[in-house]
Amino acid sequence: MFRISSVLALSSSVLAAAGCAQSVAGALLFRRFRKRERSPSAGEQPLPPVTILKPLCGTEPLLEEAIESFCQQDYPRFQILFGVQDKADPAIALVERLKKRYPHLDMQVICHPGIYGLNRKISNLMNVLPYAEYETLIISDSDIHVRPDYLRHIVRALNKAGTGLVTTLYAGRPAQNSFVQRMAASQINHNFLPGVILSRHLGRQDCLGATMALTRSVLESVGGLQALLPHVADDGVLGQLVRQKGHDITIADCLTWTTVAEQSAPELIAHELRWGRTVRSLAPAGYAASSIQLSLFWALLTVLLKPTSRKAWIFFFSCWGIRAITARSINQITGEKAWWPLLFLPLRDLLSAGIMAGSVHGTQVDWRGQTMHVTPHSARKSSNRHIFPETKDNVPSDDLTSTPSGRALSTLSGSNFP
């Protein structure tokens, strides 16, 4: 028994050391990434007009601030299309306020109830896409905050030879200074973010949902938006489809921020379980390997296996110190000033380990009131919500906004989707 515990303690300490090394490498690579970030100079590149597609569903903390950051882009010509599926959606009033604040911008709200598959976000985007006037498309989630040079960075990355899809790194931005939101942001900033940039350095090319930028022709070549309808992880699937066509996925040289809005521990756990089960369904081996980054979990396991060992305790606190230093470094780069969450890094790793365990033994995910079960290739829906067929006759005409070009409702019929 003593020999078994010694072997397990040695194994967990090796994993903890590897996790610390990964943490250091990820923080250094992230710092290098931000150092090369600079605003593209005028005349450096062609600046084609772009269309930004933003699916909306109700209000959420910092939503107006996030959307307004897109209104403040330093870019000559762009269009912003907002998609909603309910004419009573409170997000419409928010967009109308911004339209009055920025009357010179081409902003439109497309309200259409059509649902064509299990992923309602993709259905929302399918309703909006026919109103996109430009070839370059940028799909961005509603909770993403950007800097004024965001569009210039995206276009510059999309102009790189061989690039078919552009995405961005993102950090967590708590809506409030609450313990739950700080824990959620810590997962993004101190585990996810350095892990992504390290895996990128090792050759992986993943698409992150914060930004999905591509041309209309590339989107059509992979089967259009409807190819993403059966999938919860539409960003990951889109990345796979683009890679299968021989294109590269490029990360733009800019950082974005996602609002962290969880109000309670159960909400945080449900959100991270959805994320974990979705990632595990797409890349089970990679998801399992990501457990290495939980260095404090492995170091604590070493202590539990050798509770009387002074070396085990020294090792644990050493790992904690290394993780705190790298986390603080990342906080400085992302603009996060709070230091007290560093005291709870061991708790954060324990929670992440529990999330990973729960992700392995379940398939159910909850997303904006919709319950589904993820599988390696698609999602199965648990609820009995009606799905509208893609026909003109089933779309109430008063649920669709008009556009300056006067396009008829028939542009939304099934055969005309991308």
GROMACS .gro file of N, CA, C and O in nm, residues 284-354:
model
  284
  284PRO      N    1  -1.177   1.467  -2.766
  284PRO     CA    2  -1.166   1.400  -2.636
  284PRO      C    3  -1.023   1.384  -2.586
  284PRO      O    4  -0.996   1.403  -2.468
  285ALA      N    5  -0.931   1.351  -2.676
  285ALA     CA    6  -0.792   1.333  -2.633
  285ALA      C    7  -0.731   1.465  -2.588
  285ALA      O    8  -0.664   1.473  -2.484
  286GLY      N    9  -0.754   1.570  -2.665
  286GLY     CA   10  -0.702   1.700  -2.629
  286GLY      C   11  -0.762   1.753  -2.500
  286GLY      O   12  -0.692   1.815  -2.419
  287TYR      N   13  -0.890   1.726  -2.481
  287TYR     CA   14  -0.955   1.772  -2.358
  287TYR      C   15  -0.897   1.700  -2.237
  287TYR      O   16  -0.871   1.762  -2.133
  288ALA      N   17  -0.875   1.570  -2.250
  288ALA     CA   18  -0.815   1.494  -2.140
  288ALA      C   19  -0.674   1.544  -2.110
  288ALA      O   20  -0.635   1.559  -1.994
  289ALA      N   21  -0.597   1.573  -2.215
  289ALA     CA   22  -0.460   1.621  -2.196
  289ALA      C   23  -0.456   1.757  -2.128
  289ALA      O   24  -0.359   1.790  -2.059
  290SER      N   25  -0.563   1.835  -2.144
  290SER     CA   26  -0.565   1.969  -2.084
  290SER      C   27  -0.570   1.963  -1.931
  290SER      O   28  -0.548   2.065  -1.865
  291SER      N   29  -0.596   1.845  -1.875
  291SER     CA   30  -0.597   1.833  -1.729
  291SER      C   31  -0.457   1.858  -1.670
  291SER      O   32  -0.444   1.887  -1.551
  292ILE      N   33  -0.355   1.847  -1.754
  292ILE     CA   34  -0.219   1.872  -1.706
  292ILE      C   35  -0.204   2.014  -1.654
  292ILE      O   36  -0.128   2.041  -1.561
  293GLN      N   37  -0.280   2.108  -1.712
  293GLN     CA   38  -0.265   2.248  -1.672
  293GLN      C   39  -0.317   2.274  -1.531
  293GLN      O   40  -0.289   2.381  -1.474
  294LEU      N   41  -0.387   2.178  -1.471
  294LEU     CA   42  -0.439   2.195  -1.335
  294LEU      C   43  -0.331   2.157  -1.234
  294LEU      O   44  -0.346   2.062  -1.156
  295SER      N   45  -0.222   2.232  -1.234
  295SER     CA   46  -0.106   2.194  -1.155
  295SER      C   47  -0.135   2.191  -1.005
  295SER      O   48  -0.082   2.106  -0.932
  296LEU      N   49  -0.220   2.281  -0.957
  296LEU     CA   50  -0.248   2.284  -0.814
  296LEU      C   51  -0.337   2.167  -0.771
  296LEU      O   52  -0.328   2.122  -0.657
  297PHE      N   53  -0.419   2.118  -0.860
  297PHE     CA   54  -0.495   1.997  -0.830
  297PHE      C   55  -0.401   1.879  -0.811
  297PHE      O   56  -0.412   1.802  -0.714
  298TRP      N   57  -0.305   1.864  -0.902
  298TRP     CA   58  -0.211   1.753  -0.893
  298TRP      C   59  -0.118   1.768  -0.773
  298TRP      O   60  -0.084   1.670  -0.706
  299ALA      N   61  -0.079   1.892  -0.744
  299ALA     CA   62   0.007   1.915  -0.628
  299ALA      C   63  -0.067   1.886  -0.497
  299ALA      O   64  -0.010   1.829  -0.402
  300LEU      N   65  -0.195   1.922  -0.494
  300LEU     CA   66  -0.276   1.893  -0.375
  300LEU      C   67  -0.297   1.743  -0.360
  300LEU      O   68  -0.297   1.690  -0.248
  301LEU      N   69  -0.312   1.673  -0.472
  301LEU     CA   70  -0.325   1.527  -0.467
  301LEU      C   71  -0.197   1.465  -0.410
  301LEU      O   72  -0.204   1.367  -0.333
  302THR      N   73  -0.083   1.522  -0.445
  302THR     CA   74   0.043   1.475  -0.390
  302THR      C   75   0.044   1.488  -0.238
  302THR      O   76   0.087   1.397  -0.166
  303VAL      N   77  -0.007   1.601  -0.189
  303VAL     CA   78  -0.013   1.623  -0.044
  303VAL      C   79  -0.108   1.524   0.021
  303VAL      O   80  -0.080   1.469   0.130
  304LEU      N   81  -0.221   1.498  -0.041
  304LEU     CA   82  -0.318   1.404   0.016
  304LEU      C   83  -0.261   1.262   0.022
  304LEU      O   84  -0.293   1.185   0.113
  305LEU      N   85  -0.179   1.229  -0.076
  305LEU     CA   86  -0.116   1.097  -0.076
  305LEU      C   87   0.000   1.090   0.022
  305LEU      O   88   0.033   0.981   0.072
  306LYS      N   89   0.063   1.203   0.050
  306LYS     CA   90   0.177   1.208   0.142
  306LYS      C   91   0.157   1.323   0.242
  306LYS      O   92   0.233   1.420   0.245
  307PRO      N   93   0.053   1.313   0.326
  307PRO     CA   94   0.020   1.427   0.414
  307PRO      C   95   0.125   1.459   0.518
  307PRO      O   96   0.129   1.572   0.569
  308THR      N   97   0.207   1.366   0.552
  308THR     CA   98   0.310   1.392   0.655
  308THR      C   99   0.444   1.431   0.594
  308THR      O  100   0.540   1.455   0.669
  309SER      N  101   0.450   1.435   0.464
  309SER     CA  102   0.576   1.466   0.398
  309SER      C  103   0.597   1.618   0.389
  309SER      O  104   0.516   1.689   0.329
  310ARG      N  105   0.704   1.666   0.447
  310ARG     CA  106   0.736   1.808   0.441
  310ARG      C  107   0.765   1.850   0.297
  310ARG      O  108   0.727   1.960   0.254
  311LYS      N  109   0.831   1.762   0.223
  311LYS     CA  110   0.862   1.794   0.083
  311LYS      C  111   0.736   1.809  -0.001
  311LYS      O  112   0.730   1.895  -0.090
  312ALA      N  113   0.633   1.729   0.029
  312ALA     CA  114   0.508   1.739  -0.046
  312ALA      C  115   0.442   1.875  -0.024
  312ALA      O  116   0.390   1.937  -0.117
  313TRP      N  117   0.445   1.922   0.101
  313TRP     CA  118   0.386   2.052   0.132
  313TRP      C  119   0.467   2.166   0.069
  313TRP      O  120   0.409   2.262   0.015
  314ILE      N  121   0.598   2.156   0.074
  314ILE     CA  122   0.682   2.258   0.010
  314ILE      C  123   0.656   2.261  -0.140
  314ILE      O  124   0.647   2.368  -0.202
  315PHE      N  125   0.641   2.142  -0.197
  315PHE     CA  126   0.614   2.132  -0.340
  315PHE      C  127   0.480   2.199  -0.374
  315PHE      O  128   0.469   2.274  -0.473
  316PHE      N  129   0.379   2.174  -0.293
  316PHE     CA  130   0.247   2.233  -0.316
  316PHE      C  131   0.253   2.386  -0.314
  316PHE      O  132   0.203   2.454  -0.405
  317PHE      N  133   0.315   2.442  -0.212
  317PHE     CA  134   0.322   2.587  -0.202
  317PHE      C  135   0.413   2.647  -0.310
  317PHE      O  136   0.390   2.761  -0.354
  318SER      N  137   0.512   2.571  -0.354
  318SER     CA  138   0.596   2.618  -0.465
  318SER      C  139   0.515   2.627  -0.593
  318SER      O  140   0.525   2.725  -0.669
  319CYS      N  141   0.434   2.524  -0.617
  319CYS     CA  142   0.347   2.527  -0.735
  319CYS      C  143   0.249   2.643  -0.728
  319CYS      O  144   0.223   2.711  -0.828
  320TRP      N  145   0.194   2.665  -0.609
  320TRP     CA  146   0.101   2.776  -0.589
  320TRP      C  147   0.171   2.909  -0.620
  320TRP      O  148   0.114   2.997  -0.687
  321GLY      N  149   0.294   2.924  -0.575
  321GLY     CA  150   0.369   3.046  -0.600
  321GLY      C  151   0.394   3.069  -0.748
  321GLY      O  152   0.378   3.181  -0.799
  322ILE      N  153   0.432   2.961  -0.818
  322ILE     CA  154   0.456   2.973  -0.962
  322ILE      C  155   0.328   3.011  -1.035
  322ILE      O  156   0.327   3.101  -1.121
  323ARG      N  157   0.219   2.944  -1.001
  323ARG     CA  158   0.091   2.975  -1.065
  323ARG      C  159   0.046   3.117  -1.035
  323ARG      O  160  -0.010   3.186  -1.121
  324ALA      N  161   0.070   3.164  -0.913
  324ALA     CA  162   0.030   3.300  -0.876
  324ALA      C  163   0.111   3.403  -0.957
  324ALA      O  164   0.056   3.504  -1.002
  325ILE      N  165   0.239   3.376  -0.976
  325ILE     CA  166   0.324   3.468  -1.053
  325ILE      C  167   0.278   3.473  -1.199
  325ILE      O  168   0.264   3.582  -1.257
  326THR      N  169   0.253   3.358  -1.259
  326THR     CA  170   0.210   3.357  -1.399
  326THR      C  171   0.071   3.417  -1.414
  326THR      O  172   0.044   3.489  -1.511
  327ALA      N  173  -0.018   3.390  -1.318
  327ALA     CA  174  -0.152   3.448  -1.323
  327ALA      C  175  -0.147   3.600  -1.310
  327ALA      O  176  -0.218   3.673  -1.379
  328ARG      N  177  -0.061   3.647  -1.220
  328ARG     CA  178  -0.045   3.792  -1.203
  328ARG      C  179   0.010   3.855  -1.330
  328ARG      O  180  -0.032   3.966  -1.370
  329SER      N  181   0.101   3.787  -1.396
  329SER     CA  182   0.157   3.837  -1.521
  329SER      C  183   0.048   3.849  -1.628
  329SER      O  184   0.039   3.950  -1.699
  330ILE      N  185  -0.036   3.748  -1.637
  330ILE     CA  186  -0.146   3.751  -1.734
  330ILE      C  187  -0.244   3.862  -1.700
  330ILE      O  188  -0.294   3.933  -1.788
  331ASN      N  189  -0.272   3.880  -1.571
  331ASN     CA  190  -0.363   3.987  -1.529
  331ASN      C  191  -0.310   4.124  -1.572
  331ASN      O  192  -0.387   4.210  -1.617
  332GLN      N  193  -0.182   4.145  -1.558
  332GLN     CA  194  -0.123   4.272  -1.599
  332GLN      C  195  -0.138   4.294  -1.749
  332GLN      O  196  -0.164   4.406  -1.794
  333ILE      N  197  -0.125   4.187  -1.826
  333ILE     CA  198  -0.135   4.199  -1.971
  333ILE      C  199  -0.279   4.225  -2.014
  333ILE      O  200  -0.304   4.302  -2.108
  334THR      N  201  -0.374   4.163  -1.947
  334THR     CA  202  -0.515   4.178  -1.986
  334THR      C  203  -0.582   4.299  -1.922
  334THR      O  204  -0.695   4.333  -1.956
  335GLY      N  205  -0.513   4.365  -1.829
  335GLY     CA  206  -0.571   4.481  -1.764
  335GLY      C  207  -0.648   4.451  -1.638
  335GLY      O  208  -0.714   4.540  -1.583
  336GLU      N  209  -0.638   4.329  -1.588
  336GLU     CA  210  -0.707   4.290  -1.465
  336GLU      C  211  -0.624   4.335  -1.344
  336GLU      O  212  -0.507   4.302  -1.333
  337LYS      N  213  -0.688   4.411  -1.253
  337LYS     CA  214  -0.615   4.467  -1.140
  337LYS      C  215  -0.636   4.393  -1.008
  337LYS      O  216  -0.557   4.408  -0.916
  338ALA      N  217  -0.742   4.316  -0.997
  338ALA     CA  218  -0.771   4.247  -0.870
  338ALA      C  219  -0.665   4.140  -0.844
  338ALA      O  220  -0.634   4.059  -0.932
  339TRP      N  221  -0.612   4.138  -0.724
  339TRP     CA  222  -0.510   4.040  -0.689
  339TRP      C  223  -0.565   3.928  -0.601
  339TRP      O  224  -0.509   3.818  -0.599
  340TRP      N  225  -0.675   3.954  -0.528
  340TRP     CA  226  -0.720   3.856  -0.430
  340TRP      C  227  -0.765   3.722  -0.491
  340TRP      O  228  -0.757   3.620  -0.423
  341PRO      N  229  -0.812   3.716  -0.618
  341PRO     CA  230  -0.845   3.583  -0.672
  341PRO      C  231  -0.727   3.487  -0.676
  341PRO      O  232  -0.746   3.365  -0.682
  342LEU      N  233  -0.604   3.540  -0.672
  342LEU     CA  234  -0.487   3.453  -0.673
  342LEU      C  235  -0.482   3.364  -0.549
  342LEU      O  236  -0.423   3.256  -0.551
  343LEU      N  237  -0.546   3.411  -0.440
  343LEU     CA  238  -0.550   3.331  -0.318
  343LEU      C  239  -0.636   3.206  -0.334
  343LEU      O  240  -0.624   3.112  -0.256
  344PHE      N  241  -0.721   3.206  -0.435
  344PHE     CA  242  -0.815   3.096  -0.454
  344PHE      C  243  -0.780   3.009  -0.575
  344PHE      O  244  -0.864   2.935  -0.624
  345LEU      N  245  -0.658   3.021  -0.623
  345LEU     CA  246  -0.617   2.939  -0.737
  345LEU      C  247  -0.629   2.789  -0.709
  345LEU      O  248  -0.672   2.713  -0.799
  346PRO      N  249  -0.594   2.739  -0.588
  346PRO     CA  250  -0.615   2.596  -0.563
  346PRO      C  251  -0.763   2.556  -0.573
  346PRO      O  252  -0.796   2.451  -0.629
  347LEU      N  253  -0.851   2.641  -0.520
  347LEU     CA  254  -0.995   2.613  -0.530
  347LEU      C  255  -1.039   2.613  -0.676
  347LEU      O  256  -1.121   2.529  -0.717
  348ARG      N  257  -0.985   2.706  -0.754
  348ARG     CA  258  -1.021   2.712  -0.896
  348ARG      C  259  -0.979   2.584  -0.969
  348ARG      O  260  -1.054   2.531  -1.051
  349ASP      N  261  -0.861   2.533  -0.938
  349ASP     CA  262  -0.817   2.408  -1.001
  349ASP      C  263  -0.901   2.289  -0.957
  349ASP      O  264  -0.930   2.200  -1.037
  350LEU      N  265  -0.939   2.286  -0.830
  350LEU     CA  266  -1.025   2.177  -0.782
  350LEU      C  267  -1.161   2.182  -0.853
  350LEU      O  268  -1.215   2.078  -0.891
  351LEU      N  269  -1.215   2.302  -0.869
  351LEU     CA  270  -1.342   2.315  -0.940
  351LEU      C  271  -1.328   2.271  -1.085
  351LEU      O  272  -1.414   2.201  -1.139
  352SER      N  273  -1.218   2.311  -1.149
  352SER     CA  274  -1.195   2.271  -1.288
  352SER      C  275  -1.183   2.120  -1.302
  352SER      O  276  -1.231   2.061  -1.399
  353ALA      N  277  -1.117   2.056  -1.205
  353ALA     CA  278  -1.105   1.910  -1.208
  353ALA      C  279  -1.243   1.845  -1.195
  353ALA      O  280  -1.274   1.747  -1.264
  354GLY      N  281  -1.327   1.901  -1.108
  354GLY     CA  282  -1.462   1.848  -1.094
  354GLY      C  283  -1.544   1.868  -1.220
  354GLY      O  284  -1.622   1.780  -1.260
   0.00000   0.00000   0.00000
